[in-house]
XYZ file of C-alpha atoms in Angstrom:
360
model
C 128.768 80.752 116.228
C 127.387 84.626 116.013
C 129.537 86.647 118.525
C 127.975 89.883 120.013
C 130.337 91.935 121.754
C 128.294 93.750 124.462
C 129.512 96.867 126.101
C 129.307 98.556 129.582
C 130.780 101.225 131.074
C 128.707 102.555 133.816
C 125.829 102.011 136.578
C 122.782 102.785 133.752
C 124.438 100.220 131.746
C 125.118 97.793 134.311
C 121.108 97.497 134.703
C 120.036 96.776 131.514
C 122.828 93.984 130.313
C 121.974 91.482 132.063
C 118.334 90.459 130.415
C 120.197 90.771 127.102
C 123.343 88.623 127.703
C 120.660 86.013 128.988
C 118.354 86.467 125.933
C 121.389 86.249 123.377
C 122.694 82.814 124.857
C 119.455 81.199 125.085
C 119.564 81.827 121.138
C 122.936 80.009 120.739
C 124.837 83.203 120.104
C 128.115 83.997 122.418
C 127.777 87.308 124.503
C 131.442 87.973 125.736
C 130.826 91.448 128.155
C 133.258 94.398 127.817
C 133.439 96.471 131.171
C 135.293 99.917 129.782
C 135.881 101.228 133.665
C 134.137 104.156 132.713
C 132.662 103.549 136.637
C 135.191 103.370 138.639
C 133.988 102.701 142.510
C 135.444 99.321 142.673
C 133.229 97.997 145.380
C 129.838 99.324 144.252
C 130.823 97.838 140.990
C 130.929 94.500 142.115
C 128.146 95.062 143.880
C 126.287 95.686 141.299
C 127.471 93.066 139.145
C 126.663 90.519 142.200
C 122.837 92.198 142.793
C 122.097 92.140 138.980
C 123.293 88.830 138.524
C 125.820 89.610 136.108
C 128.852 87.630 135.025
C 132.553 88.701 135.347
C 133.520 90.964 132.292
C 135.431 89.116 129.864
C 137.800 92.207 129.559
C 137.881 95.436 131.535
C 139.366 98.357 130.058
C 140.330 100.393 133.022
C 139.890 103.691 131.905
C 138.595 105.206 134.459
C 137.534 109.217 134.985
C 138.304 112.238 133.229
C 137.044 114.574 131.034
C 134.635 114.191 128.578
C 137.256 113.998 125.938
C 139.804 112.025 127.927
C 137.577 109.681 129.143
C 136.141 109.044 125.393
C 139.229 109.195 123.478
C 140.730 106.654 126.396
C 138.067 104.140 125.236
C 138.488 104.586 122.236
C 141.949 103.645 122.028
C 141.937 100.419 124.520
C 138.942 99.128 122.505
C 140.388 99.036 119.188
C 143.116 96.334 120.058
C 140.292 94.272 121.498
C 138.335 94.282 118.959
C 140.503 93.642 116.622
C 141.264 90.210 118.612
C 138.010 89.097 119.265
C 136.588 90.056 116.054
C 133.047 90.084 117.046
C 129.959 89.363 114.608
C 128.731 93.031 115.969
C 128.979 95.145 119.284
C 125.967 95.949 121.428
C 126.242 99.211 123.181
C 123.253 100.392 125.815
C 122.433 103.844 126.320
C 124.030 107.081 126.619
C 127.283 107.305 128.536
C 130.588 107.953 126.638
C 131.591 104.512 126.394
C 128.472 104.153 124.640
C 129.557 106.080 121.755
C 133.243 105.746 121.978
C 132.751 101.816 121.544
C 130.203 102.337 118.782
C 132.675 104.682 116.596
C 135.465 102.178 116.595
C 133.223 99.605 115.231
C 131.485 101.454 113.238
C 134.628 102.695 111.338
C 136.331 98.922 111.696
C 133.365 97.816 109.640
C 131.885 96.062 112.368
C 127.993 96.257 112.776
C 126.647 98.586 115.925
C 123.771 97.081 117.855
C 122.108 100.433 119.879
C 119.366 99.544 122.643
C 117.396 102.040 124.263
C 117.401 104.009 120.374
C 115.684 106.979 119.538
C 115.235 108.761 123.384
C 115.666 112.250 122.962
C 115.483 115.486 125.417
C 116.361 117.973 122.510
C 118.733 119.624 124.558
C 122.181 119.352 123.315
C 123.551 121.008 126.675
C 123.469 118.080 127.859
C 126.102 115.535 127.131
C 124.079 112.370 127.127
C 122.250 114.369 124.455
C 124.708 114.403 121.918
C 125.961 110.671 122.786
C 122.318 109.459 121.814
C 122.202 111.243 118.701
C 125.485 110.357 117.079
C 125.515 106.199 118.267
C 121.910 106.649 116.562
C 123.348 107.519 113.885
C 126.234 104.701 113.033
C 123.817 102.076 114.018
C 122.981 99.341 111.808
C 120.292 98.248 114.539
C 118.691 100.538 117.025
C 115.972 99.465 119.727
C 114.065 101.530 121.159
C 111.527 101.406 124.306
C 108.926 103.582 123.346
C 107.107 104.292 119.906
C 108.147 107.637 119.868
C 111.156 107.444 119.544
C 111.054 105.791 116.357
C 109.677 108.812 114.943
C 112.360 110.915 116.545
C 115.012 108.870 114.229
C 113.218 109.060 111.331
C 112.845 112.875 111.346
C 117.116 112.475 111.647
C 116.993 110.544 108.743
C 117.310 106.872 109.790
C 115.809 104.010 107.986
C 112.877 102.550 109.764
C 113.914 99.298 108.470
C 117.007 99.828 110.954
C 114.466 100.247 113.774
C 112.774 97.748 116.053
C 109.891 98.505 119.218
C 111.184 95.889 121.726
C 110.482 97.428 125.097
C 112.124 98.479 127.893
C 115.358 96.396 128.904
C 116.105 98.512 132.215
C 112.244 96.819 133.306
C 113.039 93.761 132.458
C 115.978 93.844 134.814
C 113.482 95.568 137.154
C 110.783 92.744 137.034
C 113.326 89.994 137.210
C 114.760 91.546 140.759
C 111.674 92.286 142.161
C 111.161 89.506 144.306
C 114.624 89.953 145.476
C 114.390 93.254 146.503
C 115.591 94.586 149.742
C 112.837 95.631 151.835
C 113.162 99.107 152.538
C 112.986 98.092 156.437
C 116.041 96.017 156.313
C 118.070 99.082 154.988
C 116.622 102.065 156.957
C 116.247 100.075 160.479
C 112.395 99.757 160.556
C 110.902 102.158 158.618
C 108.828 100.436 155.894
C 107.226 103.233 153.849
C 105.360 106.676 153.858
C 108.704 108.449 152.991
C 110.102 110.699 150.259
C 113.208 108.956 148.350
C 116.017 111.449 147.024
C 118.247 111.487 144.310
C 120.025 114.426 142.852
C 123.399 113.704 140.810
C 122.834 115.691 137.694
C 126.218 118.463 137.295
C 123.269 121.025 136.341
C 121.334 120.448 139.716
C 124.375 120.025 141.952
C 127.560 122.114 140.463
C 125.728 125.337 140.530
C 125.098 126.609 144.160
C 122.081 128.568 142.705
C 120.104 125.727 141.776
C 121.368 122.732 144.502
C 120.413 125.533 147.500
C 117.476 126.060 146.616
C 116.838 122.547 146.212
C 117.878 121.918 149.576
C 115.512 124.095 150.916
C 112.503 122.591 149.297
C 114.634 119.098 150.758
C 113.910 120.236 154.141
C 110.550 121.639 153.981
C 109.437 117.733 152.167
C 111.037 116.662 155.656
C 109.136 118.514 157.479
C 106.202 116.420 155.933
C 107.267 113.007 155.429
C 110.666 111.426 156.440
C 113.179 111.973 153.377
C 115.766 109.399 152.588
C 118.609 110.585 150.052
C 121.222 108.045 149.248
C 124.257 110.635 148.049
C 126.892 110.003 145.497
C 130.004 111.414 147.184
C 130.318 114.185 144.271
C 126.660 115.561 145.434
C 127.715 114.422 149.102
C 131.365 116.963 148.722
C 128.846 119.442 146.276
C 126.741 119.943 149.454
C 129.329 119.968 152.059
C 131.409 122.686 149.398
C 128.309 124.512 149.714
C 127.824 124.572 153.319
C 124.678 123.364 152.995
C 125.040 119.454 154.966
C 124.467 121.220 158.206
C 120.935 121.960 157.024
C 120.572 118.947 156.312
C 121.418 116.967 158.824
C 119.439 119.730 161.548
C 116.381 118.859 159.646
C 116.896 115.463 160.368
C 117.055 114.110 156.205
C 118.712 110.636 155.807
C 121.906 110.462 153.761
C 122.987 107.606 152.975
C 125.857 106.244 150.949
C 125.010 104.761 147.448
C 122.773 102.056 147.547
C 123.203 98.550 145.740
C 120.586 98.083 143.168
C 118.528 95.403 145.466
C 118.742 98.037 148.066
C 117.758 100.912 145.953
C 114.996 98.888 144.022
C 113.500 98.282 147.731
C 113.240 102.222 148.639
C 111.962 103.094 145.243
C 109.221 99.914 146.137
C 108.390 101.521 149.497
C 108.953 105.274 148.974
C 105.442 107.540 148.913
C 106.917 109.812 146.491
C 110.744 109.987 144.687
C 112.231 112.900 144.033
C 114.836 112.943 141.470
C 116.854 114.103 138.137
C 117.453 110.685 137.385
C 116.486 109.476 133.848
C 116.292 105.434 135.093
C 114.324 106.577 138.078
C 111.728 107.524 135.964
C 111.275 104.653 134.538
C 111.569 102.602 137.246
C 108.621 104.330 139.115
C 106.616 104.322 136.837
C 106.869 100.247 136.608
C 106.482 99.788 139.810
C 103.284 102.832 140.311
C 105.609 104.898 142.490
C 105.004 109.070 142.083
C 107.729 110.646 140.740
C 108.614 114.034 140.876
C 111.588 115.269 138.188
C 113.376 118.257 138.893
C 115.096 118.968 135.251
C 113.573 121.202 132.808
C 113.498 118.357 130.192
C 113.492 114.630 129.731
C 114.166 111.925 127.110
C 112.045 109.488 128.598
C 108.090 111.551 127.700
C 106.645 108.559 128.246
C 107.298 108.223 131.773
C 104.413 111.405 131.707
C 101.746 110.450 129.348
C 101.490 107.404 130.226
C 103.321 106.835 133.777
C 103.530 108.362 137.312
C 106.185 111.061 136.631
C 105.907 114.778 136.767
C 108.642 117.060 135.741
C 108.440 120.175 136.982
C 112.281 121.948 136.636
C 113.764 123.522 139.321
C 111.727 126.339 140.655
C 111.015 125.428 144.187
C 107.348 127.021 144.237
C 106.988 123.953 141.061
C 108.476 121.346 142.428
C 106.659 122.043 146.363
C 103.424 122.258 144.554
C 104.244 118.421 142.809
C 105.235 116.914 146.371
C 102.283 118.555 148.320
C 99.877 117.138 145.122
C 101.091 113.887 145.842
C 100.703 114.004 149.234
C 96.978 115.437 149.010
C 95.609 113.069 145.960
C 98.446 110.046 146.077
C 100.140 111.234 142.608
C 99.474 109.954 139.257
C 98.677 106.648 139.082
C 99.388 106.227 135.619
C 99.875 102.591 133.480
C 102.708 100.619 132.262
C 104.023 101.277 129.077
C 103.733 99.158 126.036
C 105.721 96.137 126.150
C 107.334 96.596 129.335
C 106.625 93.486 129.998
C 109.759 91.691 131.362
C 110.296 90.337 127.612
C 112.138 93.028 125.977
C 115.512 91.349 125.482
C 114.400 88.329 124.258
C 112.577 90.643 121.708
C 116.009 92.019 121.004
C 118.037 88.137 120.609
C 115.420 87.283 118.305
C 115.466 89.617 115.632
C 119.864 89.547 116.300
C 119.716 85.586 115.382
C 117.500 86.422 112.689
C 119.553 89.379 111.062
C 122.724 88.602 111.825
């Protein structure tokens, strides 16, 4: 039997397994799931895991945080033993966290084929860590899937074989269109309110480590709530980034819901009901535009173009004058309304198990 090894380490990852372990057993292949412990918030985790369906890992490697380094050389290290045990056909790595890339390396120079979905997205700005992870696990991948036709060309101008490249679709919506009807209505989590709000999320070290760009952000925070009620469910970094900053009592005077991170279900249901979400979140754009939701980006770039040309996202940095002007739009015309990608269609990882039981 053809044994792919699939790999998660963190929340991004978490969302997008599950459709492909499915797909790969309905083909007759075994799908034994590494967790590395990159995340490391043991209840949201199993959260998580319970909202999205997923099974227990098969082994968890514990890592943990750290540095960048630490954290990817830690991988690194717990992996190889595994693999060398389990001795899978090829490992399936999602993404762009370091696990991602840690994972891929050891197989790569074990021999061992490297499966890459969600290929090919690229923000061109090597600043950025998740950057540079993409690139590199692009390049020691035998197969790479990507989610948009774009990014195929992006991997042949780095010199990739097409012939290594397949257009499946997007995995993170077929996780989304799968949960949908299981979704937690946003009433049930904010005590009544049902819509007609602005939905917050800011976790990005850019955006929230510098007090020159999170303040500022704050402020345009609490002139949206003077507007239309805004929800923010904060990670406790951004939550002790704020508080560092002196900035919570601001917050909480002009009445803006914090909450604690939300379960996927939960979050899935405040994207569903939200007038407008206002993020630096690279699933969150995606997930918007599936589900027709405006969506406002406050980075300067983003790997996921599509989400523009064809979907309901607008990225307009961090100037506050920009990023007032995208909320009031939205509130004046309703946003873009934008279209669903090309084969995000719920079918993407069974797009994926076929051409693995083919190939492999």
């Amino acid at each position: 039997m053809t044994t792919v090894l699939n790999v998660v380490g963190a929340r991004p990852n978490f969302m997008k397994i599950g459709p492909v372990l499915r797909a790969l057993k309905a083909k007759g292949m075994a799908a034994p799931l590494l967790h590395t412990g990159q995340h490391y918030d043991a209840a949201m985790n199993d959260r998580i895991f319970a909202d999205l369906g997923l099974p227990e890992p098969d082994v968890n490697l514990e890592v943990g945080s750290g540095s960048h380094a630490r954290q990817t050389a830690d991988v690194m290290t717990r992996f190889e033993p595994v693999l060398d045990e389990m001795k899978p056909d090829a490992v399936l790595v999602v993404g762009d966290v370091n696990s991602t890339i840690a994972c891929a390396l050891v197989a790569a120079k074990k021999g061992v084929r490297v499966i890459h979905v969600e290929a090919g997205l690229r923000s061109y700005d090597r600043a950025m860590p998740e950057e540079v992870n993409r690139v590199l696990t692009d390049q020691i991948s035998d197969f790479l899937f990507t989610t948009e036709r774009e990014a195929e060309a992006n991997l042949v101008r780095e010199g990739i074989d097409p012939a290594r490249v397949f257009f499946v679709g997007n995995v993170m919506i077929d996780s989304l269109l799968f949960s949908l009807d299981k979704a937690v209505p946003a009433a049930a989590t904010l005590g009544g309110l049902a819509g007609g709000y602005t939905l917050v999320t800011l976790h990005r070290p850019s955006n929230v480590d510098v007090p020159g760009v999170l303040g500022p952000l704050v402020e345009c925070l609490i002139e949206m709530a003077a507007a239309a009620p805004v929800i923010f469910p904060c990670h406790p970094r951004t939550r002790a980034r704020l508080e560092a900053a002196g900035l919570l009592a601001g917050i909480e005077a002009a009445g803006i819901r914090l909450l604690p991170p939300q379960g996927y279900l939960e979050m899935l249901g405040l994207m569903r009901g939200a007038r407008v979400v206002v993020t630096d979140s690279g699933g969150l754009q995606e997930e918007t535009t599936a589900l027709g939701v405006p969506c406002v980006t406050v980075r300067e770039n983003t790997e996921r173009p599509i989400t523009i040309t064809h979907g309901t996202n607008t990225l307009v940095g961090t100037d506050p004058a920009r990023v007032m002007a995208a909320f009031r739009d939205v509130l004046a015309t309703g946003g873009k309304a934008g279209r669903i990608p090309e084969l995000w269609d719920g079918h993407a990882a069974e797009r994926i198990a076929a051409v693995l039981a083919e190939r492999l």
